Amino acid sequence: NVAAVLTLVHAGASPLGIRLSPSGRTPLHAVVARVLIAQTSAQLAEFVELVSAVADADPSAVDVRDAVGSAALHAFSIPEVVDVLLRRGAYPDEVDPTTGMAALRTAARLDDGGAVARVLERHGADPRAPGDGGGSLDRVVLTEKPSH
């Protein structure tokens, strides 16, 4: 329940106080993963607010790893959430230990028209960061397209 978690976080509950065993995921990992179920823009806005609140309550939460070494940024696919995590201090060249690829390389594989990759680029992601030899970046344009 997003409203209940927001209430707890705004009341001072630590977002790092609980590890979801045995995965070692924090509430921020769980929230970022659940954003995928947002079906309306209102639900997405609610999840983005929750990610912001958790990251604001404890800025170190954006870099905490789960049991396999993944940070919350590794569970991304929604540009708005990636932007929140990066604005709160997530490292844009974070390498996913399960794939060996930097966030930008993983983003290039998403079927989102390059939206997440452009957010990462705006936050300084390096297109030469570790990955699959560069091939995945050929499928995405990393610059904003001019509006007509």
Coordinates of C-alpha atoms in Angstrom, one line a residue, residues 14-19 26-27 58 60-61 64:
S14 CA 14.0 4.3 8.0
P15 CA 13.8 3.0 4.5
L16 CA 16.9 0.8 5.2
G17 CA 15.5 -0.6 8.5
I18 CA 14.1 -3.6 6.9
R19 CA 15.7 -6.1 4.6
T26 CA 15.4 -2.9 0.7
P27 CA 12.0 -1.2 0.5
D58 CA 17.8 8.3 3.5
S60 CA 22.2 6.3 0.9
A61 CA 19.2 4.1 0.0
V64 CA 22.3 0.0 -1.2

